[in-house]
Short mmCIF file of C-alpha atoms in Angstrom, two decimals:
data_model
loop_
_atom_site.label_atom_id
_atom_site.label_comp_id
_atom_site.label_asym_id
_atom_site.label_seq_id
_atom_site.Cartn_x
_atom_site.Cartn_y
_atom_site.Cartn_z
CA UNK A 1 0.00 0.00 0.00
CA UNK A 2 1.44 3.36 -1.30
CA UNK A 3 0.43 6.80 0.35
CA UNK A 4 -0.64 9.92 -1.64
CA UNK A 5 -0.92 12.82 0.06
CA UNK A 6 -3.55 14.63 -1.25
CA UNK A 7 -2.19 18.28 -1.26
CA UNK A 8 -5.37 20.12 -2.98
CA UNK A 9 -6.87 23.77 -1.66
CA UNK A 10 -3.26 24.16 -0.12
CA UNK A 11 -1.82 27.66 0.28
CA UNK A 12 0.41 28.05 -3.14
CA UNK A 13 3.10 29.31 -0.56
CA UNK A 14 3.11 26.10 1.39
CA UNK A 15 4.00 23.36 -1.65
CA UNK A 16 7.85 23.34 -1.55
CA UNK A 17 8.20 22.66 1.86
CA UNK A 18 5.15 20.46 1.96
CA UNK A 19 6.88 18.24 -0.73
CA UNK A 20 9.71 18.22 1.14
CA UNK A 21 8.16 16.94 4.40
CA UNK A 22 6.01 14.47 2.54
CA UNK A 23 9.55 12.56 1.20
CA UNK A 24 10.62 12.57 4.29
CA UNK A 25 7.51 11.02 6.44
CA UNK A 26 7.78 8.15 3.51
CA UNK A 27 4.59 9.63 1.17
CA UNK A 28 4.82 8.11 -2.49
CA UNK A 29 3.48 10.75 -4.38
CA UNK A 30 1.63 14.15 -3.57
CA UNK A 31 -1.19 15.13 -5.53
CA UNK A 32 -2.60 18.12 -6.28
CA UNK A 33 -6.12 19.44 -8.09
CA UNK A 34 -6.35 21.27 -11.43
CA UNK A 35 -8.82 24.28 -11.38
CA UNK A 36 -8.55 27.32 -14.37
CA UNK A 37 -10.71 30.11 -12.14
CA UNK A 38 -13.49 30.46 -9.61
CA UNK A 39 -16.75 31.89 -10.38
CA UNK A 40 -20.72 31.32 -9.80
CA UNK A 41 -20.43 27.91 -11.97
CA UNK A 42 -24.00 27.29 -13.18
CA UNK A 43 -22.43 23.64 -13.72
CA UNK A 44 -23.45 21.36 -10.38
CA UNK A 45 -20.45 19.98 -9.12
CA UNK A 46 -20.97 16.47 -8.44
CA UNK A 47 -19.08 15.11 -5.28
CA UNK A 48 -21.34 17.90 -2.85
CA UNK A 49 -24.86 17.34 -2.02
CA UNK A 50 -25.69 21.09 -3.00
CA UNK A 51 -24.28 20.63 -6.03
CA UNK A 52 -22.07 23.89 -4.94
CA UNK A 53 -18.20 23.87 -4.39
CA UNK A 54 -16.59 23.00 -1.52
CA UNK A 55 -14.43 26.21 -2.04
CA UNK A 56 -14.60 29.85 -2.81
CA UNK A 57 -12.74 32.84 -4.96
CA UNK A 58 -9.50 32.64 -2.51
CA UNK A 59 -9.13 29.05 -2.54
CA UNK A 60 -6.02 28.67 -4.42
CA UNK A 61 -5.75 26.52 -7.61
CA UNK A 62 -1.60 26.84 -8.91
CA UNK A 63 -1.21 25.92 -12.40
CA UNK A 64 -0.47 22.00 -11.97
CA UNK A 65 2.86 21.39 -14.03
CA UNK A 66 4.47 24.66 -12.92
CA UNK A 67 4.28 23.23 -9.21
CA UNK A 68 4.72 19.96 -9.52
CA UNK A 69 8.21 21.32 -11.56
CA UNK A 70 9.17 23.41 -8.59
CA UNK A 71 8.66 20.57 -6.00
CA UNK A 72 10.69 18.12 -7.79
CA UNK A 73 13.26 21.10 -7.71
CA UNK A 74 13.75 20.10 -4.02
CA UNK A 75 13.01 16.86 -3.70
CA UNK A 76 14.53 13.32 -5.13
CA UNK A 77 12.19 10.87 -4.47
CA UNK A 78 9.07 11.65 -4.28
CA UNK A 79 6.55 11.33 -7.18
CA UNK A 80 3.88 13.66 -8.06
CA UNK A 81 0.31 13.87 -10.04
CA UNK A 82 -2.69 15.72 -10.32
CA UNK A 83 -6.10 14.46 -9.21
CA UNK A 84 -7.24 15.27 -11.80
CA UNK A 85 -5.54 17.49 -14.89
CA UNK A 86 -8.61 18.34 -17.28
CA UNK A 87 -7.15 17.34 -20.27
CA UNK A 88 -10.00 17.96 -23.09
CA UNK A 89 -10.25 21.74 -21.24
CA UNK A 90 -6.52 22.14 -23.36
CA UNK A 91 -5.25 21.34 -26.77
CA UNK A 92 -2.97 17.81 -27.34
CA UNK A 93 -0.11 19.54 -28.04
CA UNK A 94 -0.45 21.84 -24.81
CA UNK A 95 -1.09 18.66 -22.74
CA UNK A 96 1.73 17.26 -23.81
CA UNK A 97 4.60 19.18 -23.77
CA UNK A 98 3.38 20.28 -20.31
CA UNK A 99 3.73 16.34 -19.19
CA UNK A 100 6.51 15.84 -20.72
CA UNK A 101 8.44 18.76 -19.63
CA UNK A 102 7.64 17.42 -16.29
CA UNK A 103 8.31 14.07 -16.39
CA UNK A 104 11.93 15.12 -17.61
CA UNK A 105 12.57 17.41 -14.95
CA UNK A 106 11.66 15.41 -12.34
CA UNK A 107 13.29 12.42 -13.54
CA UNK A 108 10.35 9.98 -14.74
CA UNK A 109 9.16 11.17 -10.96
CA UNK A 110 5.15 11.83 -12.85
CA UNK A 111 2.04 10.16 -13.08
CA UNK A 112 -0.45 11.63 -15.61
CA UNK A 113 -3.41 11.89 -13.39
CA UNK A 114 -6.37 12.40 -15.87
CA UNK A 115 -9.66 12.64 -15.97
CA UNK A 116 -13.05 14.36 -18.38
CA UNK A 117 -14.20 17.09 -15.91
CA UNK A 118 -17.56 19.05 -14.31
CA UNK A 119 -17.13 22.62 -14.85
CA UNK A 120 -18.70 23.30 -18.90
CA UNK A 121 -17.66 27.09 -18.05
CA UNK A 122 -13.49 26.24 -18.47
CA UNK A 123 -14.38 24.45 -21.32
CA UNK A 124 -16.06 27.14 -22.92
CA UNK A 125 -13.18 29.46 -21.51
CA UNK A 126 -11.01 27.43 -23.76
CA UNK A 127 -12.59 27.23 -26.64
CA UNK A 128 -12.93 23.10 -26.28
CA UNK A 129 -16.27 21.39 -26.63
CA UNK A 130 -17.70 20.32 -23.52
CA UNK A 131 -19.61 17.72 -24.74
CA UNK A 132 -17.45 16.24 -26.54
CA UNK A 133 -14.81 15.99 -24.23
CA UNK A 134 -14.80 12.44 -23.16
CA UNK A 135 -14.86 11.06 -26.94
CA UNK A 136 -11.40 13.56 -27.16
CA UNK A 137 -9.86 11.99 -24.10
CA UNK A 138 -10.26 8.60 -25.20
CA UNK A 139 -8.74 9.57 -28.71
CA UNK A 140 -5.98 11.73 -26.88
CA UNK A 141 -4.30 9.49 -24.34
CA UNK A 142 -2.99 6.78 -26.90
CA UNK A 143 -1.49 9.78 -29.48
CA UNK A 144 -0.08 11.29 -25.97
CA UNK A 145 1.63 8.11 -25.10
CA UNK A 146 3.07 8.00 -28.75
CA UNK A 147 4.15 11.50 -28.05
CA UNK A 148 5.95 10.79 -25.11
CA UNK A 149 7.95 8.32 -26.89
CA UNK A 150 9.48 11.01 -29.29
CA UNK A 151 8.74 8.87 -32.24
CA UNK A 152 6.88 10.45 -34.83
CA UNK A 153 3.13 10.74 -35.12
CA UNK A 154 0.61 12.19 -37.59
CA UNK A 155 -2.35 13.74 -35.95
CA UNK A 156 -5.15 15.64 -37.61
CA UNK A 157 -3.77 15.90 -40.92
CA UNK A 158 -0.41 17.83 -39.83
CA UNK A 159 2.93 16.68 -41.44
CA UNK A 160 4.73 14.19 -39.03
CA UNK A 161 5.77 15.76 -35.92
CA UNK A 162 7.31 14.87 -33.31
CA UNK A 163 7.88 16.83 -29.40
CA UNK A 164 11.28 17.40 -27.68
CA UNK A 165 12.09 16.82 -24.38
CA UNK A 166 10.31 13.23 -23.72
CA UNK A 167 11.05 11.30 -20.81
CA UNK A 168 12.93 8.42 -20.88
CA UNK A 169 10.67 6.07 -19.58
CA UNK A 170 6.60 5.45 -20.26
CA UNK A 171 4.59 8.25 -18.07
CA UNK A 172 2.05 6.21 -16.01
CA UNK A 173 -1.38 7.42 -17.47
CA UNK A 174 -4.08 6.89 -14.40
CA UNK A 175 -7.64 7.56 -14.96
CA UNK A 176 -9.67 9.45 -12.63
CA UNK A 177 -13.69 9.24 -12.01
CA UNK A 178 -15.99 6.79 -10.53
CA UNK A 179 -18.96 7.23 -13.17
CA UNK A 180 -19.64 3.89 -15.70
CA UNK A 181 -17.77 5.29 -18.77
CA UNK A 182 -14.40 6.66 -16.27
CA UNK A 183 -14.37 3.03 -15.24
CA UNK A 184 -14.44 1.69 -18.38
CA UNK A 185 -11.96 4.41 -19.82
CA UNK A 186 -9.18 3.28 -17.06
CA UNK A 187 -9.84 -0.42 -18.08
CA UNK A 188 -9.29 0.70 -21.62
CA UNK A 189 -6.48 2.87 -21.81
CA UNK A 190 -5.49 3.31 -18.32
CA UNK A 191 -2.71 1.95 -16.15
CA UNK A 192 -4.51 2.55 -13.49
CA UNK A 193 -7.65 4.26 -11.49
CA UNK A 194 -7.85 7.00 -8.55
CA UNK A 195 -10.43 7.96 -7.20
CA UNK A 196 -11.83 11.50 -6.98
CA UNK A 197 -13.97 11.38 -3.82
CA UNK A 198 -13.50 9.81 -0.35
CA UNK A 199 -15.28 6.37 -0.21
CA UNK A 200 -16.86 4.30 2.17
CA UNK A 201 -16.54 0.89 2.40
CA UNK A 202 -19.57 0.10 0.89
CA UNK A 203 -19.25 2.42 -1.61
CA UNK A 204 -15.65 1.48 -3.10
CA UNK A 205 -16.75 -1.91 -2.99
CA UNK A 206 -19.03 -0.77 -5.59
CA UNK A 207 -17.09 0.81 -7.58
CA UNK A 208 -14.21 -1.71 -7.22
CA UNK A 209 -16.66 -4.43 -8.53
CA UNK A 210 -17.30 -2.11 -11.65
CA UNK A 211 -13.81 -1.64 -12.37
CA UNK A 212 -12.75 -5.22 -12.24
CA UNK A 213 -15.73 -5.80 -14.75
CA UNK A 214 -14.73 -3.28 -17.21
CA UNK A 215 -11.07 -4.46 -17.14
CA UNK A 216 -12.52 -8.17 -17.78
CA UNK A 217 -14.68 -6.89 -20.56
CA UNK A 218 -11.12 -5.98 -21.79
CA UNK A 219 -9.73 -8.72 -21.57
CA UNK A 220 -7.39 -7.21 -18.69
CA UNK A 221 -7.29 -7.66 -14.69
CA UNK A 222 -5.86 -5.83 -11.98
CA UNK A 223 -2.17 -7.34 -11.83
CA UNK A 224 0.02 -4.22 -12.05
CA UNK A 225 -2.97 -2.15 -12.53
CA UNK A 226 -2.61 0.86 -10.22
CA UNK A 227 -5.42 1.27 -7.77
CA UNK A 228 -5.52 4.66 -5.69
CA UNK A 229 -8.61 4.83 -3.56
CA UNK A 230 -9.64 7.75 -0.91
CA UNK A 231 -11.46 5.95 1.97
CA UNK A 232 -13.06 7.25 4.46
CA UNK A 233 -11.41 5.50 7.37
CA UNK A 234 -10.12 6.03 10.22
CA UNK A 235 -6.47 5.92 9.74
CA UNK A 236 -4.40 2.89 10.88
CA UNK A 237 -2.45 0.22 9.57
CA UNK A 238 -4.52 -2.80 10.02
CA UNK A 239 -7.44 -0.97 8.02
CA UNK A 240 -5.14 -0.14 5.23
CA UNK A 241 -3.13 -3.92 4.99
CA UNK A 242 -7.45 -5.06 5.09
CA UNK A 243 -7.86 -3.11 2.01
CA UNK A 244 -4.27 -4.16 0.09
CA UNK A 245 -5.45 -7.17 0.68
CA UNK A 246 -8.26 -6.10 -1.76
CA UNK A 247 -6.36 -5.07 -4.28
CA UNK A 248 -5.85 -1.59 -3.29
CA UNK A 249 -2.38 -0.16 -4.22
CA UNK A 250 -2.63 3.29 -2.55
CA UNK A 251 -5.06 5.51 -0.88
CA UNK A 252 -5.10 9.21 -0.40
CA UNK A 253 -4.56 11.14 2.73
CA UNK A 254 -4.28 14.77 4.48
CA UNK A 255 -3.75 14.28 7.94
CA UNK A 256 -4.15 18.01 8.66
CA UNK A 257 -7.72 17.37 8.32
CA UNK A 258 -7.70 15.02 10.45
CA UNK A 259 -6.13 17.34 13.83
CA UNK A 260 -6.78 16.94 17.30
CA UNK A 261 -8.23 20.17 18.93
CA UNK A 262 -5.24 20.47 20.78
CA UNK A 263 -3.12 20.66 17.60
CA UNK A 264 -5.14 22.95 15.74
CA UNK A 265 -4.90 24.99 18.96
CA UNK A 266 -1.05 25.30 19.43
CA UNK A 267 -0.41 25.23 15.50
CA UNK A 268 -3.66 27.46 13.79
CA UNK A 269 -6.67 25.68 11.44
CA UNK A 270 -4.60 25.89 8.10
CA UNK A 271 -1.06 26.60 8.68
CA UNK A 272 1.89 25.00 7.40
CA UNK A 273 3.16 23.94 11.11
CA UNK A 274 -0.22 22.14 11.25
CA UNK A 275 0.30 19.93 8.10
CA UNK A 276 3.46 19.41 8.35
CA UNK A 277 2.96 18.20 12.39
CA UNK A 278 -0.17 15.96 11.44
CA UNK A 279 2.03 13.83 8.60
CA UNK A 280 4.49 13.43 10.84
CA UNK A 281 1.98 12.10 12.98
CA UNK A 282 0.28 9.83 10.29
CA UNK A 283 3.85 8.68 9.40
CA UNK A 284 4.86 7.51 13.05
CA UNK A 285 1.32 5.74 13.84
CA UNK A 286 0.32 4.52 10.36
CA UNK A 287 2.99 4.06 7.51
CA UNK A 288 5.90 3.02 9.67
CA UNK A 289 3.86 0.32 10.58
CA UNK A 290 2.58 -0.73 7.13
#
């Protein structure tokens, strides 16, 4: 079982030295959420009961690959991915030169966390169809992945092209979304699946079941398929070794939320100090015993 700290509606300020503390407390990868502006969405958003966001206008939403490039910059080991980049709200050729770049830079230390999208109102901000965007995902990843090799590719009637820097090694590509055509997207195309919710038991079991289906309808199963789950759990390591026993390669975390009332007194409700006290925390009583 592999940690992933899930870094999203952090202060931009905080990143570097979060990444920092997350390689050291033994997190595989950080993860962080990909958001183009904040407005009064008329699009619901689907993982709140109001259908509203969960944030507001000074949440802060850093451009993905710029961050993820600055907290490789001061780390070695740690991996990094968004959860989830919107990739049919860009171009191809924006997509991935952006991945690419960072894969290089961080030395093959990127997983292409992907996934359709909610908000119609960034897609229209883009100029991309919004209804078409899960028919141009499913087209894009496989001319991405021949990208990424460096060989070259024809795409849309251009002369053969090609992209400059690629990584040297095959960027994970793992598919985010619960719905019936994300599952059956990450069985298709993906190398694996994460989650973009937290999930109770009863409700990853669900979703579980749906995904091994859809990777047995092609012709696949979950041997070295990645599978990144947020649960909502109470954290400790006999709860997580019950679910890799499932199948479950890594679930998400952010200890911070999870603060005593003593902590959040001494350190503040949203402060660096907090975070980086409540990993340390999770790292003691939970991974070091995994």
């Amino acid at each position: 079982m592999r940690f992933w700290l899930g870094a999203s509606f952090t202060d931009t300020g905080h990143y570097l030295e979060l990444a920092r503390a997350a390689e050291r407390c033994g997190f595989d990868t950080l993860t962080l959420s990909d958001h183009l502006f904040y407005a009064d969405f008329a699009s619901p958003y689907p993982y709140s009961r109001s259908g509203r966001p969960r944030w507001d206008a000074r949440t802060h939403w850093p451009d993905v690959w710029v961050t993820i490039g600055a907290m490789a910059a001061v780390t070695s080991t740690l991996r990094f991915a968004p959860n989830v980049y919107i990739a049919p709200a860009r171009d191809l050729f924006t997509v991935a030169k952006q991945v690419s770049t960072a894969a290089v830079l961080s030395g093959g230390r990127v997983s292409f966390g992907v996934g359709v999208g909610w908000c119609k109102e960034e897609f229209l901000a883009t100029g991309q169809d919004f209804h078409t965007r899960g028919r141009r995902l499913d087209v894009m990843i496989p001319v991405l992945r021949e990208l990424w090799t460096g060989r070259t590719v024809t795409v849309d009637g251009l002369p053969e092209l090609s992209i400059a820097p690629v990584p040297d090694r095959p960027v994970p590509v793992i598919v985010g979304g619960d719905s019936e055509a994300a599952l059956r997207r990450a069985a298709r195309l993906g190398d694996g699946w994460i989650g973009n919710r937290v999930y109770t038991e009863e409700q990853f079991e669900s979703v579980l079941a749906g995904l091994r289906a859809s990777l047995r309808e092609h012709g696949r199963d979950d041997d070295g398929f990645e599978i990144v789950a947020p649960l909502a759990v109470m954290p400790d390591a006999a709860t997580y070794r019950r679910f890799a026993a499932k199948g479950v390669t890594g679930t998400m975390a952010a200890p911070w939320w999870l603060a005593t009332p003593e902590e959040k007194a001494r350190y503040g409700e949203d402060t660096l100090e907090l975070k980086i006290t409540t990993m340390e925390r999770f790292a003691e009583e939970v991974i070091a015993k995994m």
